[in-house]
PDB file of C-alpha atoms in Angstrom:
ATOM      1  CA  UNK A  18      10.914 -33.346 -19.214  1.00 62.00           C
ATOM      2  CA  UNK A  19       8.087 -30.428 -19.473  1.00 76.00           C
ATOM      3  CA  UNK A  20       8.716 -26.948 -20.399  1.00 86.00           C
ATOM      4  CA  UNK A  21       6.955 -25.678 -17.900  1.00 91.00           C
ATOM      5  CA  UNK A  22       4.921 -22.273 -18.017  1.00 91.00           C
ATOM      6  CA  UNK A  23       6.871 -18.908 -18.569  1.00 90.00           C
ATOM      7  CA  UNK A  24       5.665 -16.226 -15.979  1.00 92.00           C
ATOM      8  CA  UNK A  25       3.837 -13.088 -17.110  1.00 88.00           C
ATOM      9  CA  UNK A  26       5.233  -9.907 -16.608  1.00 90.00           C
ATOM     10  CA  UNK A  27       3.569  -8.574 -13.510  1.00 87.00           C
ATOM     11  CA  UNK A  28       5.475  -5.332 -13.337  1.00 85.00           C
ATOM     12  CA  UNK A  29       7.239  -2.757 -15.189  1.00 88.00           C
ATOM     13  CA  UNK A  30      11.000  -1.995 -14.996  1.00 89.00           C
ATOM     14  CA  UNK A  31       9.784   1.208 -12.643  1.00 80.00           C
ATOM     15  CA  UNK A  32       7.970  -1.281 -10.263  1.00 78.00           C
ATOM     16  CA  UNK A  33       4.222  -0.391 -11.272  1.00 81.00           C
ATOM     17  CA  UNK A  34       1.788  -3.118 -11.755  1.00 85.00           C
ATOM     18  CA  UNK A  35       2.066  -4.431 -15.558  1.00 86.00           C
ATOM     19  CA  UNK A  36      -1.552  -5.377 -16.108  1.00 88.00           C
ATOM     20  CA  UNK A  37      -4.486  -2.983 -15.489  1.00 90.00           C
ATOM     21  CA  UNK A  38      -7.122  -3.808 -12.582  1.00 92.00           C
ATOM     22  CA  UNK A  39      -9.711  -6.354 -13.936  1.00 94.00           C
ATOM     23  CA  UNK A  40     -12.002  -3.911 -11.704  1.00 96.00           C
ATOM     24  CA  UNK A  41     -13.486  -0.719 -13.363  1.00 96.00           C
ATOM     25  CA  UNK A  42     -12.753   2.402 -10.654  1.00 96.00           C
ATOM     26  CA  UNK A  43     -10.642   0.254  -8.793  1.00 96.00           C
ATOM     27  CA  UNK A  44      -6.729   1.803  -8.782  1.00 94.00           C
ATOM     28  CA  UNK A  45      -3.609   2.153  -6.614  1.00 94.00           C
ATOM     29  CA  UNK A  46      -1.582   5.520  -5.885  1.00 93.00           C
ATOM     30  CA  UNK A  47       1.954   4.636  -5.353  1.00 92.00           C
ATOM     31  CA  UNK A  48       3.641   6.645  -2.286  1.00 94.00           C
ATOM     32  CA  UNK A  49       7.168   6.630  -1.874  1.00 91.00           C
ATOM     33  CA  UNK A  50       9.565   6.370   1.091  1.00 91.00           C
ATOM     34  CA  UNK A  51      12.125   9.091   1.778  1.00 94.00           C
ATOM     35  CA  UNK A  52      14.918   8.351   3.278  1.00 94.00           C
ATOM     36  CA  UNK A  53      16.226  10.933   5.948  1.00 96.00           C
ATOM     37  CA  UNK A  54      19.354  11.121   8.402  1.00 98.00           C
ATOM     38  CA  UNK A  55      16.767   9.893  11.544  1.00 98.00           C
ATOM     39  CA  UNK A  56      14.656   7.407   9.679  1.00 96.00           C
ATOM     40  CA  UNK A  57      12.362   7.909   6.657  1.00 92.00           C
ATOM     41  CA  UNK A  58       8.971  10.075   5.876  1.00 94.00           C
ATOM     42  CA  UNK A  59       6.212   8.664   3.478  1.00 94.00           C
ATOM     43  CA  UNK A  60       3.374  10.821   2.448  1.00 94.00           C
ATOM     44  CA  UNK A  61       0.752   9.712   2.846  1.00 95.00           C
ATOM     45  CA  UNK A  62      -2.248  11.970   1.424  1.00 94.00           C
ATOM     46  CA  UNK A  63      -2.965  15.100  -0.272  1.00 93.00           C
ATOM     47  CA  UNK A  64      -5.640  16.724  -1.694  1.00 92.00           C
ATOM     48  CA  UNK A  65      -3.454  18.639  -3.844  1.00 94.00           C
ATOM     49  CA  UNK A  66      -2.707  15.553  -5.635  1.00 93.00           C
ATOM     50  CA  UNK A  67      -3.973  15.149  -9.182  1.00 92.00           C
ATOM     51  CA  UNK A  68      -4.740  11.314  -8.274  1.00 91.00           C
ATOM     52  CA  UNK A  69      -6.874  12.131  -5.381  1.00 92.00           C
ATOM     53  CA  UNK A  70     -10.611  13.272  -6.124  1.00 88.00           C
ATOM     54  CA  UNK A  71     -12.359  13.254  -2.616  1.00 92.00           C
ATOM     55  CA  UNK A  72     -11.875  15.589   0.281  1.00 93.00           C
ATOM     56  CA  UNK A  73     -11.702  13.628   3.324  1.00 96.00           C
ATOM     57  CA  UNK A  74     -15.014  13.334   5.331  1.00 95.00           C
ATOM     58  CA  UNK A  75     -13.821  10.311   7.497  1.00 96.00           C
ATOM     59  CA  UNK A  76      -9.820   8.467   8.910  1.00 97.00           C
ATOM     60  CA  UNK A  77      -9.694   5.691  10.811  1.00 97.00           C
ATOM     61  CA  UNK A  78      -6.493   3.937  12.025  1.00 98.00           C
ATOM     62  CA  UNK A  79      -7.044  -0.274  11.949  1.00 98.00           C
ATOM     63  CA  UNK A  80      -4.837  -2.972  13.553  1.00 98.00           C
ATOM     64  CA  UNK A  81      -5.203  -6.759  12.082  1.00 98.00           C
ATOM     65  CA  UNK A  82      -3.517  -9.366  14.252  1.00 98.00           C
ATOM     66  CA  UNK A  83      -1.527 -11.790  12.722  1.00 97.00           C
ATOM     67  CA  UNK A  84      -3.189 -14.271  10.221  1.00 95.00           C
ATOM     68  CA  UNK A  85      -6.620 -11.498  10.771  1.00 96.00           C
ATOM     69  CA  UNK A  86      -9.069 -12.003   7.853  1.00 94.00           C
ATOM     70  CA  UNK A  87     -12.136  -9.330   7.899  1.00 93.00           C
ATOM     71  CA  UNK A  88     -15.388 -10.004   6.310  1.00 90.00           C
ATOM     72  CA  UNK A  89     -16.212  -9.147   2.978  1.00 94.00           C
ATOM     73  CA  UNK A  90     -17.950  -6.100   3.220  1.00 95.00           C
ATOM     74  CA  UNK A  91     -18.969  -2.988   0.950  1.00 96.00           C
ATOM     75  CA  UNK A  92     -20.053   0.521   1.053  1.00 97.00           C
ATOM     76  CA  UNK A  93     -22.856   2.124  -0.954  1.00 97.00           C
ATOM     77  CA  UNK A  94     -21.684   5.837  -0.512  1.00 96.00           C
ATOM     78  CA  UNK A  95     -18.080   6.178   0.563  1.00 96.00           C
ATOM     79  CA  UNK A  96     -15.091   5.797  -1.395  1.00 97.00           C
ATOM     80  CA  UNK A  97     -12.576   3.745   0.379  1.00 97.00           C
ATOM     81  CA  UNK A  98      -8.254   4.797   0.067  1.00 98.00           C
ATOM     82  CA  UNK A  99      -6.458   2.009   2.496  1.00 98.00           C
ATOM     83  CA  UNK A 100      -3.023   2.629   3.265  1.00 97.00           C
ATOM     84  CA  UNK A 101      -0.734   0.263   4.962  1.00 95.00           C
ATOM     85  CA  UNK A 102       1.707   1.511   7.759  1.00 95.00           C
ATOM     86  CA  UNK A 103       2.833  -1.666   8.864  1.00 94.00           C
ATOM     87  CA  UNK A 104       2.917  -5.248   8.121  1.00 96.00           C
ATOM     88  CA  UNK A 105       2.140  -6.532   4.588  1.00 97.00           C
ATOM     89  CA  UNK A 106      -1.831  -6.781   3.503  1.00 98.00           C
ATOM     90  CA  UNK A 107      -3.637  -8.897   1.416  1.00 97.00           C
ATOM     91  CA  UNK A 108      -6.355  -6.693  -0.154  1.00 98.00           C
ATOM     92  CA  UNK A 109      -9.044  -9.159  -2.075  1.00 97.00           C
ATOM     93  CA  UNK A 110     -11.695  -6.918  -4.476  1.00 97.00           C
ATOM     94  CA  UNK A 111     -14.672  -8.410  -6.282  1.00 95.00           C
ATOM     95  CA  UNK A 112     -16.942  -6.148  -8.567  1.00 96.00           C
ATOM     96  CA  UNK A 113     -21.162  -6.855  -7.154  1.00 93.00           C
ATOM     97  CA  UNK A 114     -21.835  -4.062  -9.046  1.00 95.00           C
ATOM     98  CA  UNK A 115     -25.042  -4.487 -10.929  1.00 94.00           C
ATOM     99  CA  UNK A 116     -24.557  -2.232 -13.275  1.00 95.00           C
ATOM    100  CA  UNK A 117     -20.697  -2.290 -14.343  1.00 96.00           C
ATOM    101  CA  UNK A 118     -19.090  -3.584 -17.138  1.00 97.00           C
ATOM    102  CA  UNK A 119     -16.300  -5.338 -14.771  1.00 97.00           C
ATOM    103  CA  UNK A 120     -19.014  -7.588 -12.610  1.00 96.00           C
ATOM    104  CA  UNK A 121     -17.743 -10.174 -11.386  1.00 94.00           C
ATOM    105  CA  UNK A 122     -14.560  -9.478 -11.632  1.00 95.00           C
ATOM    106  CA  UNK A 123     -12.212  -9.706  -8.837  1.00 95.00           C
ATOM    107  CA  UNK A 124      -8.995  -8.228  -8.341  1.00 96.00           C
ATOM    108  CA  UNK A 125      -5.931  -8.533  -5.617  1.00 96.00           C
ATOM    109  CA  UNK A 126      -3.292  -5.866  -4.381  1.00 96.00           C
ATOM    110  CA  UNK A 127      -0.518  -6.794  -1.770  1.00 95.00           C
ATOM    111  CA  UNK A 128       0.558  -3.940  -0.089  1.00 95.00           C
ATOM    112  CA  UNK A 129       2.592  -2.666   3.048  1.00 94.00           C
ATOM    113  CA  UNK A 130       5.878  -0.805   4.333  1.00 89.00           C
ATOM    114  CA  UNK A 131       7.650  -2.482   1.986  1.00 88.00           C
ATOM    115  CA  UNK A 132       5.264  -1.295  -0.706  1.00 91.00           C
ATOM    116  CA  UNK A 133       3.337   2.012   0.342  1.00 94.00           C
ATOM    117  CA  UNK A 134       0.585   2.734  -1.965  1.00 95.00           C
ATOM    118  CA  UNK A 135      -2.784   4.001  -1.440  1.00 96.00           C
ATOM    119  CA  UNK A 136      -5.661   1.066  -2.259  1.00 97.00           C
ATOM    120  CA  UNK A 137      -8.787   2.855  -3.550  1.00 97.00           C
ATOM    121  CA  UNK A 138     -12.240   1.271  -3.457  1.00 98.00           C
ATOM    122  CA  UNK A 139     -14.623   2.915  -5.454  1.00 97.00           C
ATOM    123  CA  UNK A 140     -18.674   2.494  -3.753  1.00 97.00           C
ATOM    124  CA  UNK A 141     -20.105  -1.149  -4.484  1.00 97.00           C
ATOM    125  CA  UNK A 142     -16.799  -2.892  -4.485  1.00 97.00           C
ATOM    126  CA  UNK A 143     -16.565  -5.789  -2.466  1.00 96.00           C
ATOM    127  CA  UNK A 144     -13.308  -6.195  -0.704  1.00 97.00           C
ATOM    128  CA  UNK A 145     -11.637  -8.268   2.366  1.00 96.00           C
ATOM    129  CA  UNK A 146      -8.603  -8.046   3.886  1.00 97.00           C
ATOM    130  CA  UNK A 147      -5.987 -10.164   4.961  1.00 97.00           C
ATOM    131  CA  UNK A 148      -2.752  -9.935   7.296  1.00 98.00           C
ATOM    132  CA  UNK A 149      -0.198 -11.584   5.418  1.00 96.00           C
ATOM    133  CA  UNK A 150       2.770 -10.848   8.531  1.00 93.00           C
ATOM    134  CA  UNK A 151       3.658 -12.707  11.616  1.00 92.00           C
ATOM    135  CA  UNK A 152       3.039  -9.636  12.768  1.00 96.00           C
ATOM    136  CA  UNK A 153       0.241  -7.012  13.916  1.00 98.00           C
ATOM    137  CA  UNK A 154      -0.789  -5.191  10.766  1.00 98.00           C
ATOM    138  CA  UNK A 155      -1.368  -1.325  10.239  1.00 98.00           C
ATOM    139  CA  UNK A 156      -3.791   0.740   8.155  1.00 98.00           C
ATOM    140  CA  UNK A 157      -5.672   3.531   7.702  1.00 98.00           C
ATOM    141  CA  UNK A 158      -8.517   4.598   5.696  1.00 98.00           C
ATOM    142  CA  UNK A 159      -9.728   7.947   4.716  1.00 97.00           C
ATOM    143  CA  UNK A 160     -13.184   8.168   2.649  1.00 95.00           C
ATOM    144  CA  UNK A 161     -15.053  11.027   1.369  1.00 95.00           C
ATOM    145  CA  UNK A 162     -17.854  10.227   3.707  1.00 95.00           C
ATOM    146  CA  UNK A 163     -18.268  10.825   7.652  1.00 95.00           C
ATOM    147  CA  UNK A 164     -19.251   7.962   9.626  1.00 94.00           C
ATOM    148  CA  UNK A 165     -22.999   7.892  10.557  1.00 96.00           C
ATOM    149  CA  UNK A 166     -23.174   5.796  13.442  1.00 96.00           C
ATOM    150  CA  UNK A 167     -27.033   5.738  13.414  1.00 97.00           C
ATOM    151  CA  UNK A 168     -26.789   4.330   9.838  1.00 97.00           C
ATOM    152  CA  UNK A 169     -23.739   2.668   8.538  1.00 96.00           C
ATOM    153  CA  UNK A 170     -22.656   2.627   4.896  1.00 96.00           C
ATOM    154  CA  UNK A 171     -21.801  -0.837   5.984  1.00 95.00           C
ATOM    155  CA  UNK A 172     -22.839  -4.424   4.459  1.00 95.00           C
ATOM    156  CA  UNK A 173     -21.219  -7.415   5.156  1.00 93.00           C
ATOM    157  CA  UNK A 174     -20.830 -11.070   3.809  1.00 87.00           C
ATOM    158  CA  UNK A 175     -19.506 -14.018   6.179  1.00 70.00           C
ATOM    159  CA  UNK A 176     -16.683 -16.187   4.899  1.00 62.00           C
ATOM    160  CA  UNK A 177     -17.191 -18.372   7.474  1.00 64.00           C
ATOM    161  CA  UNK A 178     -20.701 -19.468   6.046  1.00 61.00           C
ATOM    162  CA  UNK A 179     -19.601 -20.043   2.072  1.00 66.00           C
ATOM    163  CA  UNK A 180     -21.174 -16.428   1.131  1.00 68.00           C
ATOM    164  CA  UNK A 181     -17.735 -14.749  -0.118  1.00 69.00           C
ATOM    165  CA  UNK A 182     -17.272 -14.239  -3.659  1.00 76.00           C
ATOM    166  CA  UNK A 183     -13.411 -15.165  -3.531  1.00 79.00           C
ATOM    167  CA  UNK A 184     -11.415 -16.629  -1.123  1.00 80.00           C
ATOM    168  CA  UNK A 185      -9.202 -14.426   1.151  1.00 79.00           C
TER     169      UNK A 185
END
């Protein structure tokens, strides 16, 4: 009978991810729950916080439905932080980057409720998400950049046509 293949550690003993991001700039923030007589209260940004280097220019509050997938897209400017308030998220990351050591790289970070952590995206990083509940999904996003409607720091790929990097 096989041996089989031992599983890599993929976190420490205080829950943090073992292995660093394959992704140069790429990094997660955990946030922590706390627990209170009526319910809990999570924190969810601060610019008083030694991890955060941006002042917010832009928030936006997203639902996925269940089983959403978004196209890949990326941002030449802004620097994405996603945080999850509900359901459990797939975030896919692939580096495009022409000039960075980590192209072509690609990482992934599940994150949610259950796991509240603030995703950030540095500019050029590809990334999709992906609703991994039976459930509608939560998040919101604050970047250092306000949205200019006449000329969005937007560009897309379709994974409908074969153009993504990585599958969702």
């Amino acid at each position: 009978m096989e041996q089989g293949q031992k599983d890599p550690q993929t976190v420490t003993p205080t829950g943090a991810r073992a292995q660093p991001f394959n992704i140069q700039g790429v990094r997660t923030i955990a946030l922590n729950n706390v627990l209170t007589r009526s319910g809990a209260v999570t924190e969810l940004f601060r610019t008083d916080w030694p991890e955060i280097s941006i002042k917010p220019g832009h928030v936006i509050l997203a639902t996925m439905n269940p089983g959403a997938i978004t196209d890949w897209h990326r941002h030449t400017r802004q620097t994405d932080h996603l945080i999850a308030i509900g359901g459990n998220i797939k975030l896919v990351l692939w580096d495009g980057r022409e000039n960075s050591a980590t192209r072509g790289q690609h990482d992934i970070i599940r994150f949610g409720v259950l796991r509240p952590l603030i995703a950030v995206i540095p500019p050029g990083v590809w990334h999709g998400l992906r609703n991994e509940s039976g459930a509608t999904a939560h998040y919101i996003n604050v970047n250092d950049v306000p949205y200019d409607h006449s000329n969005p720091d937007n560009f897309r790929l379709s994974s409908e046509h074969g153009q993504a990097p990585v599958d969702l």
